[in-house]
PDB file of C-alpha atoms in Angstrom:
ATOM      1  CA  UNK A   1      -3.373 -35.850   6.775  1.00 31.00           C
ATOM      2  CA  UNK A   2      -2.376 -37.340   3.243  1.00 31.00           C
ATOM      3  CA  UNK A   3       0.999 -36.362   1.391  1.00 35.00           C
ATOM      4  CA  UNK A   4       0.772 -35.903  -2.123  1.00 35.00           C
ATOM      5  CA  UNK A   5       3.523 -36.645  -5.072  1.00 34.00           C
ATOM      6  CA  UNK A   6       5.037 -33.466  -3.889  1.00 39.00           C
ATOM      7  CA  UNK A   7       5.901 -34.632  -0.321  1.00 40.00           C
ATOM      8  CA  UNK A   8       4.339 -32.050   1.190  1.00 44.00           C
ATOM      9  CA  UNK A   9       1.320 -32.416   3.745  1.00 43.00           C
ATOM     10  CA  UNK A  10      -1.834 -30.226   3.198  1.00 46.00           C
ATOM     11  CA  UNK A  11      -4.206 -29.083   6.042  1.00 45.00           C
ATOM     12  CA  UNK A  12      -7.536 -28.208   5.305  1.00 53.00           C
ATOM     13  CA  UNK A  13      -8.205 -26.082   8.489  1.00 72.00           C
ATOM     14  CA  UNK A  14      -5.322 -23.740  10.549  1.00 83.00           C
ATOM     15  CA  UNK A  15      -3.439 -25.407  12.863  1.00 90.00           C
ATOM     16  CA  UNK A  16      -3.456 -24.343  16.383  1.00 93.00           C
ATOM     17  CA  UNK A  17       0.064 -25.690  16.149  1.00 95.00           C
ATOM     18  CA  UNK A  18       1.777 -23.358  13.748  1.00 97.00           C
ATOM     19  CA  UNK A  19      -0.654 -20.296  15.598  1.00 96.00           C
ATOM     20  CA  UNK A  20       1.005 -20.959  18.437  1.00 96.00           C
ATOM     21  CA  UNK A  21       4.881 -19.852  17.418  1.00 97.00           C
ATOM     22  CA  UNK A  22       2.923 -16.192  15.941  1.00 96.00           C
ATOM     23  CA  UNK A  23       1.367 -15.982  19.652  1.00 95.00           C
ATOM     24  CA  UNK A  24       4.773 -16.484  20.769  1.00 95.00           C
ATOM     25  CA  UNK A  25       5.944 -14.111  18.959  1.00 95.00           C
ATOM     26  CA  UNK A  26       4.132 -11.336  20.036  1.00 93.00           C
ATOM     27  CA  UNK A  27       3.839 -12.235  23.774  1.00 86.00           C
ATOM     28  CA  UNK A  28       4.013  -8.625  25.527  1.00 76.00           C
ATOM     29  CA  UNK A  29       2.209  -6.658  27.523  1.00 70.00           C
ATOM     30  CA  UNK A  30       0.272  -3.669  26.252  1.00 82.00           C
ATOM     31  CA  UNK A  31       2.108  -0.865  24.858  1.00 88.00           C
ATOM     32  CA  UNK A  32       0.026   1.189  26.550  1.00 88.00           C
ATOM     33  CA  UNK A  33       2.193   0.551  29.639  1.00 91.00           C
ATOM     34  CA  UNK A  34       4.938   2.052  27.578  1.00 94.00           C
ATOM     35  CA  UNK A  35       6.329   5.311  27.157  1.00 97.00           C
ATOM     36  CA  UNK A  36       6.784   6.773  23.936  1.00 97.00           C
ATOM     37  CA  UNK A  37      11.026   7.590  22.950  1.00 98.00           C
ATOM     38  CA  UNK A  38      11.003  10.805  20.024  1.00 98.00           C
ATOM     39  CA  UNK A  39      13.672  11.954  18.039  1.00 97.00           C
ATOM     40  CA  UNK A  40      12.071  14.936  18.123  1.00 89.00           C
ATOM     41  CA  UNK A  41       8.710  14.802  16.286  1.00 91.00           C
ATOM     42  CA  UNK A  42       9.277  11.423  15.329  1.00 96.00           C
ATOM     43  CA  UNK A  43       8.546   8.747  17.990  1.00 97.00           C
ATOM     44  CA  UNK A  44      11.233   5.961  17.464  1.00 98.00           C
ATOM     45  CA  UNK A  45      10.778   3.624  20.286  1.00 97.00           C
ATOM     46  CA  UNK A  46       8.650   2.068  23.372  1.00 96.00           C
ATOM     47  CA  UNK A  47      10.131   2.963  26.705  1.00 96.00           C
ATOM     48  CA  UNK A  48       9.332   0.373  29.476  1.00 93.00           C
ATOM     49  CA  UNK A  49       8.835   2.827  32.594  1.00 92.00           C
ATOM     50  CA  UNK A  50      11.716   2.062  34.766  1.00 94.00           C
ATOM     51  CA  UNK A  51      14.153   2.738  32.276  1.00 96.00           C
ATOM     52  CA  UNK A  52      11.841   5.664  30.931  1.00 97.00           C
ATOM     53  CA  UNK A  53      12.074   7.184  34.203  1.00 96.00           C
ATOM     54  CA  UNK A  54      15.960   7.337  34.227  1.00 96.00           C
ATOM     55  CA  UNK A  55      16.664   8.263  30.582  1.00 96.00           C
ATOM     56  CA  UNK A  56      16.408  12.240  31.672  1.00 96.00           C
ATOM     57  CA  UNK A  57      18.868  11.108  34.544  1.00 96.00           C
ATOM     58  CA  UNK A  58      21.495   9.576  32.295  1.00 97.00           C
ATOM     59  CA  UNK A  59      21.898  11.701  29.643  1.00 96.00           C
ATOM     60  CA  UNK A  60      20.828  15.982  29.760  1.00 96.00           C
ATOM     61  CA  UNK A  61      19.941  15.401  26.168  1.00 97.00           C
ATOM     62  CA  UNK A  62      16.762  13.504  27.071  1.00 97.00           C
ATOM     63  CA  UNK A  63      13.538  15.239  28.657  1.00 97.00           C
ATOM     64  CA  UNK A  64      10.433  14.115  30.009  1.00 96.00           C
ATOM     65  CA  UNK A  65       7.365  15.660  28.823  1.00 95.00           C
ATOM     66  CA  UNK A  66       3.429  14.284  28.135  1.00 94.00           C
ATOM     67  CA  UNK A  67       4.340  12.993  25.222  1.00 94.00           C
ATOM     68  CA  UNK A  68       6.869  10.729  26.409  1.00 97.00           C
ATOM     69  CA  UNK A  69      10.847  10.988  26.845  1.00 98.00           C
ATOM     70  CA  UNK A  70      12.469  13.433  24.044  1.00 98.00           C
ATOM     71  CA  UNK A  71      15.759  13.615  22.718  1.00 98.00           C
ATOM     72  CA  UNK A  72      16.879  17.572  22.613  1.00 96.00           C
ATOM     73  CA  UNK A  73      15.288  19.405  18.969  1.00 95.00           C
ATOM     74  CA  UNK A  74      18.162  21.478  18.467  1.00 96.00           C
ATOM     75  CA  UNK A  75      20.370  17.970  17.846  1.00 97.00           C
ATOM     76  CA  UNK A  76      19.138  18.047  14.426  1.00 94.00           C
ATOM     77  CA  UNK A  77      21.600  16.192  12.717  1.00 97.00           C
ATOM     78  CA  UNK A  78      21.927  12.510  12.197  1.00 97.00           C
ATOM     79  CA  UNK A  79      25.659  12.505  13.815  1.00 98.00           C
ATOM     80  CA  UNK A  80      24.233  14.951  16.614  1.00 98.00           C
ATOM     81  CA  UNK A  81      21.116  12.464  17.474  1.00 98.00           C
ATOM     82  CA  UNK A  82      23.737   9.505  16.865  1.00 98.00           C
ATOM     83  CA  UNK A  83      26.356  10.830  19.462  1.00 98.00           C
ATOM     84  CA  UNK A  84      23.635  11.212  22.211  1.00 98.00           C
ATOM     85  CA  UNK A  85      22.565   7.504  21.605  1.00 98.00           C
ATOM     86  CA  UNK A  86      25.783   6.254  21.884  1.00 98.00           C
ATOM     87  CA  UNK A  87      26.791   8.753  25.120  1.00 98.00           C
ATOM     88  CA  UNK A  88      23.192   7.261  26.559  1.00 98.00           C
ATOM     89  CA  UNK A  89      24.391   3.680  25.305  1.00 98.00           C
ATOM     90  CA  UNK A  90      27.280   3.346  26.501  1.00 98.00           C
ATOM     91  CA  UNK A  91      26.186   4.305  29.958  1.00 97.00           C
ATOM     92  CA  UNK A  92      23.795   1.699  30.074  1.00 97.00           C
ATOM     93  CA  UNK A  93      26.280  -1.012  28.943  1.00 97.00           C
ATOM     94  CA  UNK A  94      28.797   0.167  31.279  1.00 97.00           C
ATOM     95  CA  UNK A  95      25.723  -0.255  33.817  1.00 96.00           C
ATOM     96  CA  UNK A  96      25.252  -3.802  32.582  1.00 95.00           C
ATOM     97  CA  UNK A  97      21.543  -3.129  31.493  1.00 95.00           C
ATOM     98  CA  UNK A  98      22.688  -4.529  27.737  1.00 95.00           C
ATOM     99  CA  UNK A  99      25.539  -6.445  25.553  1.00 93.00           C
ATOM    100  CA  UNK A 100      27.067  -4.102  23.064  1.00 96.00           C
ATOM    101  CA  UNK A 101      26.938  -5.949  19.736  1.00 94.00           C
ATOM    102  CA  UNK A 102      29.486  -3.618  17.855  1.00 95.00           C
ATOM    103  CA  UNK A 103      27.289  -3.458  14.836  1.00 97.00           C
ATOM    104  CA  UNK A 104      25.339  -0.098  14.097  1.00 98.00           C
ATOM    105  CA  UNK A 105      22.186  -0.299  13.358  1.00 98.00           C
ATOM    106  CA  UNK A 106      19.945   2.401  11.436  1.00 98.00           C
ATOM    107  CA  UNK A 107      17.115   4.241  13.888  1.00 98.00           C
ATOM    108  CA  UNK A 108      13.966   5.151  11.770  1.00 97.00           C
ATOM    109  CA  UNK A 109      10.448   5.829  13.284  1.00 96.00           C
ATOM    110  CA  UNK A 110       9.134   2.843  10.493  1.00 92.00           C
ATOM    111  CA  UNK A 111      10.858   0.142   8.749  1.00 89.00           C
ATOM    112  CA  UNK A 112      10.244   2.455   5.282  1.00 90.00           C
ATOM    113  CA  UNK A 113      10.959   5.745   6.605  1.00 94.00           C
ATOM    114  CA  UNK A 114      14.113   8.189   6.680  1.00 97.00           C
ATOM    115  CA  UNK A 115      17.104   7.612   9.058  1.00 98.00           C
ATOM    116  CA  UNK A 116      16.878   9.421  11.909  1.00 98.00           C
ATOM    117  CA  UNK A 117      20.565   8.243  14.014  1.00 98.00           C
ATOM    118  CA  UNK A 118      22.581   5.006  13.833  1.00 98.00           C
ATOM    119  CA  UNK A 119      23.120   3.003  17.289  1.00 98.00           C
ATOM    120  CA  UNK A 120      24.666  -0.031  19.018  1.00 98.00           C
ATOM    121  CA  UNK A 121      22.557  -3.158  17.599  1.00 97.00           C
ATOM    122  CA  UNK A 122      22.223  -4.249  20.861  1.00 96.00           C
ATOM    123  CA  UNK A 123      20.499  -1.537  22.593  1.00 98.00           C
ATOM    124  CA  UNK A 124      17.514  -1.448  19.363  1.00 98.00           C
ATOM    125  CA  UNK A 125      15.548  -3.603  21.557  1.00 97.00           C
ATOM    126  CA  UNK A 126      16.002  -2.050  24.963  1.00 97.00           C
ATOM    127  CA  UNK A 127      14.768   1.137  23.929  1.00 98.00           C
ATOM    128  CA  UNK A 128      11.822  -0.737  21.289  1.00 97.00           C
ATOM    129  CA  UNK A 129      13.139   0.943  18.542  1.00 98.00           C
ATOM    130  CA  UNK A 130      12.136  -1.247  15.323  1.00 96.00           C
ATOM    131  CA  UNK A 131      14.778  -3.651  13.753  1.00 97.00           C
ATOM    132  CA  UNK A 132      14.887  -5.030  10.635  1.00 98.00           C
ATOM    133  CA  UNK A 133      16.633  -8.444   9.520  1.00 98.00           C
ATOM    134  CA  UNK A 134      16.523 -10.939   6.156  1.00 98.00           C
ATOM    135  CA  UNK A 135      15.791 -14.442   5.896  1.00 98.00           C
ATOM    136  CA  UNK A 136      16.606 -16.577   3.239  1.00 98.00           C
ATOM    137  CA  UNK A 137      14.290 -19.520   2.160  1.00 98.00           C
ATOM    138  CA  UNK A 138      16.834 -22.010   0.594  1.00 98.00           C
ATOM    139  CA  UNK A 139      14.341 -24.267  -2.004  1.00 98.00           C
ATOM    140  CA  UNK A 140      15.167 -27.460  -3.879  1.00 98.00           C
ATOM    141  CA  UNK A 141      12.651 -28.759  -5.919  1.00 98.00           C
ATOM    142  CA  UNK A 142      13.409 -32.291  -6.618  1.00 97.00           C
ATOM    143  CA  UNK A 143      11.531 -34.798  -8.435  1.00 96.00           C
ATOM    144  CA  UNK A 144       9.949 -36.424  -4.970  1.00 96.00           C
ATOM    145  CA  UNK A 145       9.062 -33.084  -4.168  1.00 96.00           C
ATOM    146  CA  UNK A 146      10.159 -29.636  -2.616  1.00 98.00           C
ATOM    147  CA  UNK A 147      13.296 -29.702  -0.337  1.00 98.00           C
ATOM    148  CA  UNK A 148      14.302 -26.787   2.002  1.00 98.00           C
ATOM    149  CA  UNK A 149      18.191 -25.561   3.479  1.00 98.00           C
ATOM    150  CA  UNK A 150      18.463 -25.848   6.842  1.00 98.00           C
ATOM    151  CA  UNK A 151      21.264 -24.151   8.967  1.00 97.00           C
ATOM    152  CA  UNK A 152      21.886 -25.673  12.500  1.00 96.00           C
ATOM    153  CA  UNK A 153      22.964 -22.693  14.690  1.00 95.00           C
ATOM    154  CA  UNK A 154      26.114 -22.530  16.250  1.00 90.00           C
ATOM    155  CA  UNK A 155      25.619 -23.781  20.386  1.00 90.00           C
ATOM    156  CA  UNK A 156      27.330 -20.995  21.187  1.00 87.00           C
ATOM    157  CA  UNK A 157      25.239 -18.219  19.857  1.00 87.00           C
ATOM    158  CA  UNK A 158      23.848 -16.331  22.979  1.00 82.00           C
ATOM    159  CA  UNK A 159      20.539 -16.535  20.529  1.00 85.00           C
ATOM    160  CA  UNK A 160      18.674 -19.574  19.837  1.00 88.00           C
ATOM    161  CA  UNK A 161      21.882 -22.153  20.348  1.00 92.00           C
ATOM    162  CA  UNK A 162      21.819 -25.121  18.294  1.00 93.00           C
ATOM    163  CA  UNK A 163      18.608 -24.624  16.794  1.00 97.00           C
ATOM    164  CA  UNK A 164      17.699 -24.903  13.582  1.00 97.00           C
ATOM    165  CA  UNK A 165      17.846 -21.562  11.529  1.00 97.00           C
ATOM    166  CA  UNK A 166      17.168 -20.593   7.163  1.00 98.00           C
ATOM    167  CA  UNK A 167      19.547 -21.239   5.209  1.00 98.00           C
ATOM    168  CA  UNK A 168      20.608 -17.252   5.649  1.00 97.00           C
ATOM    169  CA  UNK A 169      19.612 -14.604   7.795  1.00 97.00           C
ATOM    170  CA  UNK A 170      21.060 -11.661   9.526  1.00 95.00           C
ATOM    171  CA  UNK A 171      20.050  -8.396  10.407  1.00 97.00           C
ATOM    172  CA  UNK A 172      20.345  -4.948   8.528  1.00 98.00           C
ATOM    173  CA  UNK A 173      23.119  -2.966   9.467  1.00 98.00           C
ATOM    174  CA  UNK A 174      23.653   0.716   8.915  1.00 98.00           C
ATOM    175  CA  UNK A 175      24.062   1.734   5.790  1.00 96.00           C
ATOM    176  CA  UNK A 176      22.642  -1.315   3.847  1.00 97.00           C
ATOM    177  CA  UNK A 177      19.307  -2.075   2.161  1.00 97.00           C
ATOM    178  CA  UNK A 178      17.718  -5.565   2.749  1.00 97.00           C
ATOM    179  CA  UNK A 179      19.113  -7.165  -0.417  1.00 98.00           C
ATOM    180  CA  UNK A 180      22.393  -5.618   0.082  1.00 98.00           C
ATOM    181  CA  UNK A 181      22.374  -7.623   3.483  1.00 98.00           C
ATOM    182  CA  UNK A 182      21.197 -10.687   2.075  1.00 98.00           C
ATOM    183  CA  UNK A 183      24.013 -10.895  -0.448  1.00 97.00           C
ATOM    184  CA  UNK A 184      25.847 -10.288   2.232  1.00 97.00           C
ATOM    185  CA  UNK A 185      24.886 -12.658   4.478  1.00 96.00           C
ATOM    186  CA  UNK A 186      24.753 -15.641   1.773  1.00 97.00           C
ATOM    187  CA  UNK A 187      28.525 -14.861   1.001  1.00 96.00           C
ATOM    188  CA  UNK A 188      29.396 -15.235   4.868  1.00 95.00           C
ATOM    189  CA  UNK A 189      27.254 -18.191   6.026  1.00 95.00           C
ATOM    190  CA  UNK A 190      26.970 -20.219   3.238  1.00 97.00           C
ATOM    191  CA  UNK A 191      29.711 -19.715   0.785  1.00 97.00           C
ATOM    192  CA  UNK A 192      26.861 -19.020  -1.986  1.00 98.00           C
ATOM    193  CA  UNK A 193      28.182 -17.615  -5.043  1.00 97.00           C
ATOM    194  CA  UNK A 194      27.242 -13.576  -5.325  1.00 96.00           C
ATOM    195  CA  UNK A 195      25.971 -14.352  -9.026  1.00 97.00           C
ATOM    196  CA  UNK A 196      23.626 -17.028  -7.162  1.00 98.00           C
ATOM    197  CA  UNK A 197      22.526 -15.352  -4.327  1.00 98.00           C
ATOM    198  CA  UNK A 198      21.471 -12.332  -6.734  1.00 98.00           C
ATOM    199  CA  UNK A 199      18.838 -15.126  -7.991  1.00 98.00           C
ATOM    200  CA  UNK A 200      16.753 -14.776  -4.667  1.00 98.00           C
ATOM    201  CA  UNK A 201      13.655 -12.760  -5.260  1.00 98.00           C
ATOM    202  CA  UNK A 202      11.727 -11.307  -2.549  1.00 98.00           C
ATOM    203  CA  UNK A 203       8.749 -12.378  -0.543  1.00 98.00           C
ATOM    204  CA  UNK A 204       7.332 -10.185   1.107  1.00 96.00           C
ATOM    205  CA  UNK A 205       7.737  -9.104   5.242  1.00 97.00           C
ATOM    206  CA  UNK A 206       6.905 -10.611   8.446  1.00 97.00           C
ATOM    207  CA  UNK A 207       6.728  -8.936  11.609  1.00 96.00           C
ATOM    208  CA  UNK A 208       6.009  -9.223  15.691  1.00 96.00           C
ATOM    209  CA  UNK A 209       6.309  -7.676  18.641  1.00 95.00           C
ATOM    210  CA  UNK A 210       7.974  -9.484  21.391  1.00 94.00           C
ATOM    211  CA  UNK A 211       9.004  -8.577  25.159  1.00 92.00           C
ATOM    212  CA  UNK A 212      12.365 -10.697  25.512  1.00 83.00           C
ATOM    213  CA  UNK A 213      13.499 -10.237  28.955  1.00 80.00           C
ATOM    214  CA  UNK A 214      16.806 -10.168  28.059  1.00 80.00           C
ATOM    215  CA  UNK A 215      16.889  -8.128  25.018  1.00 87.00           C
ATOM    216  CA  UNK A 216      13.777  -5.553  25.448  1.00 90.00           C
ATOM    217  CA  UNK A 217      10.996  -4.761  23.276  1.00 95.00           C
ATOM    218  CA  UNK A 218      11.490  -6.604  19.619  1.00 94.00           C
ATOM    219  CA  UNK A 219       9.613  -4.664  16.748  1.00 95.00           C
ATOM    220  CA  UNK A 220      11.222  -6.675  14.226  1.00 96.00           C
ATOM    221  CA  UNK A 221      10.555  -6.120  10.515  1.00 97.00           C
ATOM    222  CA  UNK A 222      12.274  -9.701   8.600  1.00 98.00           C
ATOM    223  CA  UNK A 223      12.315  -9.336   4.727  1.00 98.00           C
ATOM    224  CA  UNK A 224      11.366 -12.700   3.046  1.00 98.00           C
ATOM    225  CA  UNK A 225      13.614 -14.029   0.185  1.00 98.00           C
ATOM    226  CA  UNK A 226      13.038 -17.159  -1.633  1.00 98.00           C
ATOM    227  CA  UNK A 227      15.609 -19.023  -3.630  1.00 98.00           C
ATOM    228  CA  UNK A 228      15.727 -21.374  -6.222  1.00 98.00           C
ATOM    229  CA  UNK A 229      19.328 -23.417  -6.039  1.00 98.00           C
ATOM    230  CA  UNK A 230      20.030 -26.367  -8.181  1.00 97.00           C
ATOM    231  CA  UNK A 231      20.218 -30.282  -6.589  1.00 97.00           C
ATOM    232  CA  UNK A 232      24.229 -29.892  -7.080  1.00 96.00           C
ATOM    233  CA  UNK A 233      24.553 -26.488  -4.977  1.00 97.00           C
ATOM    234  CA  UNK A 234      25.568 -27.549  -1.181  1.00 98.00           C
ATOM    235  CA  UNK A 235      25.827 -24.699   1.338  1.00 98.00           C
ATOM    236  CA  UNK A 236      29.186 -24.377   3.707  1.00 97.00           C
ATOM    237  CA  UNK A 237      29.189 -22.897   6.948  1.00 95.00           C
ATOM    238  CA  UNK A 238      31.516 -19.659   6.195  1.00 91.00           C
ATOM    239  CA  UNK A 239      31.725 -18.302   9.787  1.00 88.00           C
ATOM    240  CA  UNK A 240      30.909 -19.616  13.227  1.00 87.00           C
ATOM    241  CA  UNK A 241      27.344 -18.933  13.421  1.00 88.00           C
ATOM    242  CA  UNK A 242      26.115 -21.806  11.561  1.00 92.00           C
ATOM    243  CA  UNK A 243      27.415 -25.487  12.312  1.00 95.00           C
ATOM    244  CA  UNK A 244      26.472 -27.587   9.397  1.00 96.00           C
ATOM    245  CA  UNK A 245      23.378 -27.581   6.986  1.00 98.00           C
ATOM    246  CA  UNK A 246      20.951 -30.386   6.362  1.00 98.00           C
ATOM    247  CA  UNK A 247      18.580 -30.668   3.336  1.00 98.00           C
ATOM    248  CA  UNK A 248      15.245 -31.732   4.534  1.00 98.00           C
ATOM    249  CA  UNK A 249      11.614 -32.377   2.952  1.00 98.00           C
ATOM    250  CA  UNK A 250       9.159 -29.500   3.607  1.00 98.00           C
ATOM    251  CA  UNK A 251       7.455 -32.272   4.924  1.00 97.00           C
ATOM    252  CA  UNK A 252       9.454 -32.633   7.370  1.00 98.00           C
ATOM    253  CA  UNK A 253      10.349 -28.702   8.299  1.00 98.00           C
ATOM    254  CA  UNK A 254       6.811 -28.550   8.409  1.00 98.00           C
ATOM    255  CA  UNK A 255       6.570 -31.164  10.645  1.00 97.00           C
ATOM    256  CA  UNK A 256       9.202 -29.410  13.133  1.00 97.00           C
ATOM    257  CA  UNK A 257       7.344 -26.632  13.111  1.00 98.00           C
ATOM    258  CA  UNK A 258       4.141 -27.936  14.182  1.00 96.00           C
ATOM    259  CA  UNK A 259       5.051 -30.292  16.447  1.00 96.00           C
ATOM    260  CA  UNK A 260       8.335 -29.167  18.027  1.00 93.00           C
ATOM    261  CA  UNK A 261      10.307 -26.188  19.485  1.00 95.00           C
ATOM    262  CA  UNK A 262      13.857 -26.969  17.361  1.00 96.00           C
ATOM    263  CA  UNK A 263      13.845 -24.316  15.373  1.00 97.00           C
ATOM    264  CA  UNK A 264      14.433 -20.672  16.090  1.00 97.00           C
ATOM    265  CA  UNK A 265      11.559 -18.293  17.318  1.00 96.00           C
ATOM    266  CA  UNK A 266      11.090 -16.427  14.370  1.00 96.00           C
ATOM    267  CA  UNK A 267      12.145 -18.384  11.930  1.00 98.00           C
ATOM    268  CA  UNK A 268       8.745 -19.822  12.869  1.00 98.00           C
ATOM    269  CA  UNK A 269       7.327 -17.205  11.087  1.00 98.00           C
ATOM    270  CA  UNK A 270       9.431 -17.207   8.293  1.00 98.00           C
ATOM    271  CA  UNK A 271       8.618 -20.712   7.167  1.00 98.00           C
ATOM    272  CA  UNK A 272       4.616 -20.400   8.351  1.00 98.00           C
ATOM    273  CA  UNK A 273       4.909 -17.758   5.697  1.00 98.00           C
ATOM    274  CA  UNK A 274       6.256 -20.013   2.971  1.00 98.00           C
ATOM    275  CA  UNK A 275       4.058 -22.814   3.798  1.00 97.00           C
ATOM    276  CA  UNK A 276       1.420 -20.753   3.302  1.00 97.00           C
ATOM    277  CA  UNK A 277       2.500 -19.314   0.097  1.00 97.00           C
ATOM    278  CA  UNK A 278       3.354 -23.288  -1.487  1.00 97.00           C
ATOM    279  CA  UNK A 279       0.164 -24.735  -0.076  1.00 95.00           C
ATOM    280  CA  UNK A 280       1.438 -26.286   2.675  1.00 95.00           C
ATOM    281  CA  UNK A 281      -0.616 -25.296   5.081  1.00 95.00           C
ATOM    282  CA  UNK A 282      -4.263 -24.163   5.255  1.00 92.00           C
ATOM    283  CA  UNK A 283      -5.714 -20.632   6.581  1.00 93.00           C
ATOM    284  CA  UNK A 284      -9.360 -20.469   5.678  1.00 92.00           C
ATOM    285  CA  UNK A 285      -9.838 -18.015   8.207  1.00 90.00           C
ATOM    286  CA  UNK A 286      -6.730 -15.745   7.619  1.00 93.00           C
ATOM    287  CA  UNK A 287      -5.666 -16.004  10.928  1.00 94.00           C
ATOM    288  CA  UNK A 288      -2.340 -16.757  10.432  1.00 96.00           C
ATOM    289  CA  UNK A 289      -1.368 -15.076   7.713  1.00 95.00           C
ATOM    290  CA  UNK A 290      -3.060 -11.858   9.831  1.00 94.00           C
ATOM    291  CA  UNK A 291      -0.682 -12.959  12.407  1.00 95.00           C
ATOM    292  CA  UNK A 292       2.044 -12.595  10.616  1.00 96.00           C
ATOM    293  CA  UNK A 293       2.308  -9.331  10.272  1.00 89.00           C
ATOM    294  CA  UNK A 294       2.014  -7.378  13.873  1.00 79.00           C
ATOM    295  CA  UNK A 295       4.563  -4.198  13.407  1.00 70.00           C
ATOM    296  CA  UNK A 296       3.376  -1.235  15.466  1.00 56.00           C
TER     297      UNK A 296
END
């Protein structure tokens, strides 16, 4: 493996290493096994049985049927459809099944489509209903080559603790549109300047699906931003998610990618993405960049 003037490695082949964080990724059992959750006509989630089984129990708004568990028709309004989440929500938190995030989250059948009901971030997962988030690819191009932003998470994040993160990320709340999130986001974690953060241009999507045991199914949708800041911009932790930031060779990110397990699980993804997209990192086959991009 020989580095170039631009510090950055090149592989001629794919790297079982960096195919191994997309397998990780989307390391769950076959939805098959799942049960279908509809607002209505529109099938919004993946219902793992047991809890499938009990939805109709917990809530008279829910019914079983053959095509999977059904939230009542005539609640045909997004507050209507939004109020029997919640009622179904908070019984399950109260239950223990989940940690109530008090952040609402949109509910659509696909990342792109309309909003169907808003609900407790923290119960997307449980019932596999898809999620969508932003990342932030912080670049530096100096004149020994390109640099990237890293954020060291807070230890104390029930997520990922002390592992390394993008510069920015977050998820979408209710209400907001990916780049509204982002500018968001960059204000709160890393004291960017709105003007600057308005500079990041986007990248495209990546997406997996991942049985967490502690979460549920993840269908997670992460919008891609790149940005270009200047050698004399240095980020500052703005809230308590981030600890400090560290300015590091792609070289070397790339490095802690492939050989390591420091840095968050899909932020893996995130970065395979923009290696692939600078060069870094070869994919004759398209393997990984088929990978990459799993949403169902």
């Amino acid at each position: 493996m020989v580095a170039g003037q631009s510090g950055v490695a090149h592989l001629h082949g794919m790297d079982p290493r960096l195919l191994r964080h997309i397998q990780a990724c989307n390391d769950h059992p076959d939805l098959g096994r799942y049960t279908p959750l509809r607002l209505g006509a529109e099938q919004v989630g993946w219902l793992p049985p047991a809890l499938a089984a009990r939805l109709p129990e917990l809530s008279p708004h829910f019914r079983a049927g053959p095509e999977g568990v059904t939230l009542d028709p005539a609640l045909a309004s997004l507050a209507e459809r939004s109020a029997a989440l919640a009622e179904l929500a908070a019984k399950l938190a109260a239950e223990g099944v989940f940690r109530p995030r008090k952040e609402l989250f949109d509910v659509r059948a696909a990342p792109g489509g309309p909003v169907l009901a808003v609900l407790d971030r923290g119960a997307i997962a449980l019932l596999g209903i898809p999620s969508q988030g932003v990342h932030l690819n912080g670049l530096v191009r100096r004149a020994d080559g390109l640099h990237l932003w890293m954020g060291w998470r807070s230890r104390h994040k029930p997520v990922a603790p002390g592992q390394l993160d993008n510069i920015v990320a977050g998820g979408v709340p209710a209400g907001l549109s990916p780049r509204d999130t982002l500018l968001k986001e960059a204000e709160e974690e890393a004291r960017m300047p709105a003007a600057l953060a308005a500079t990041a241009r986007p990248a495209g999507t990546v997406s997996y699906v991942m049985a967490n045991p502690d979460e549920g199914l993840r269908r997670d949708v992460l919008h891609c931003f790149d940005i270009e800041l200047p050698e004399d911009f240095t980020p500052v932790p703005g809230d308590d998610e981030v600890e400090r930031f560290e300015l590091w060779p792609a070289a070397r990110v790339l490095e802690a990618v492939r050989d390591g397990d420091r840095v968050k699980f899909n932020v893996n993804l995130v970065l395979i993405d923009l290696f692939l997209r600078e060069g870094l990192a070869g994919d004759p086959g398209g393997q990984l960049r088929q990978g990459l991009n799993r949403f169902r």
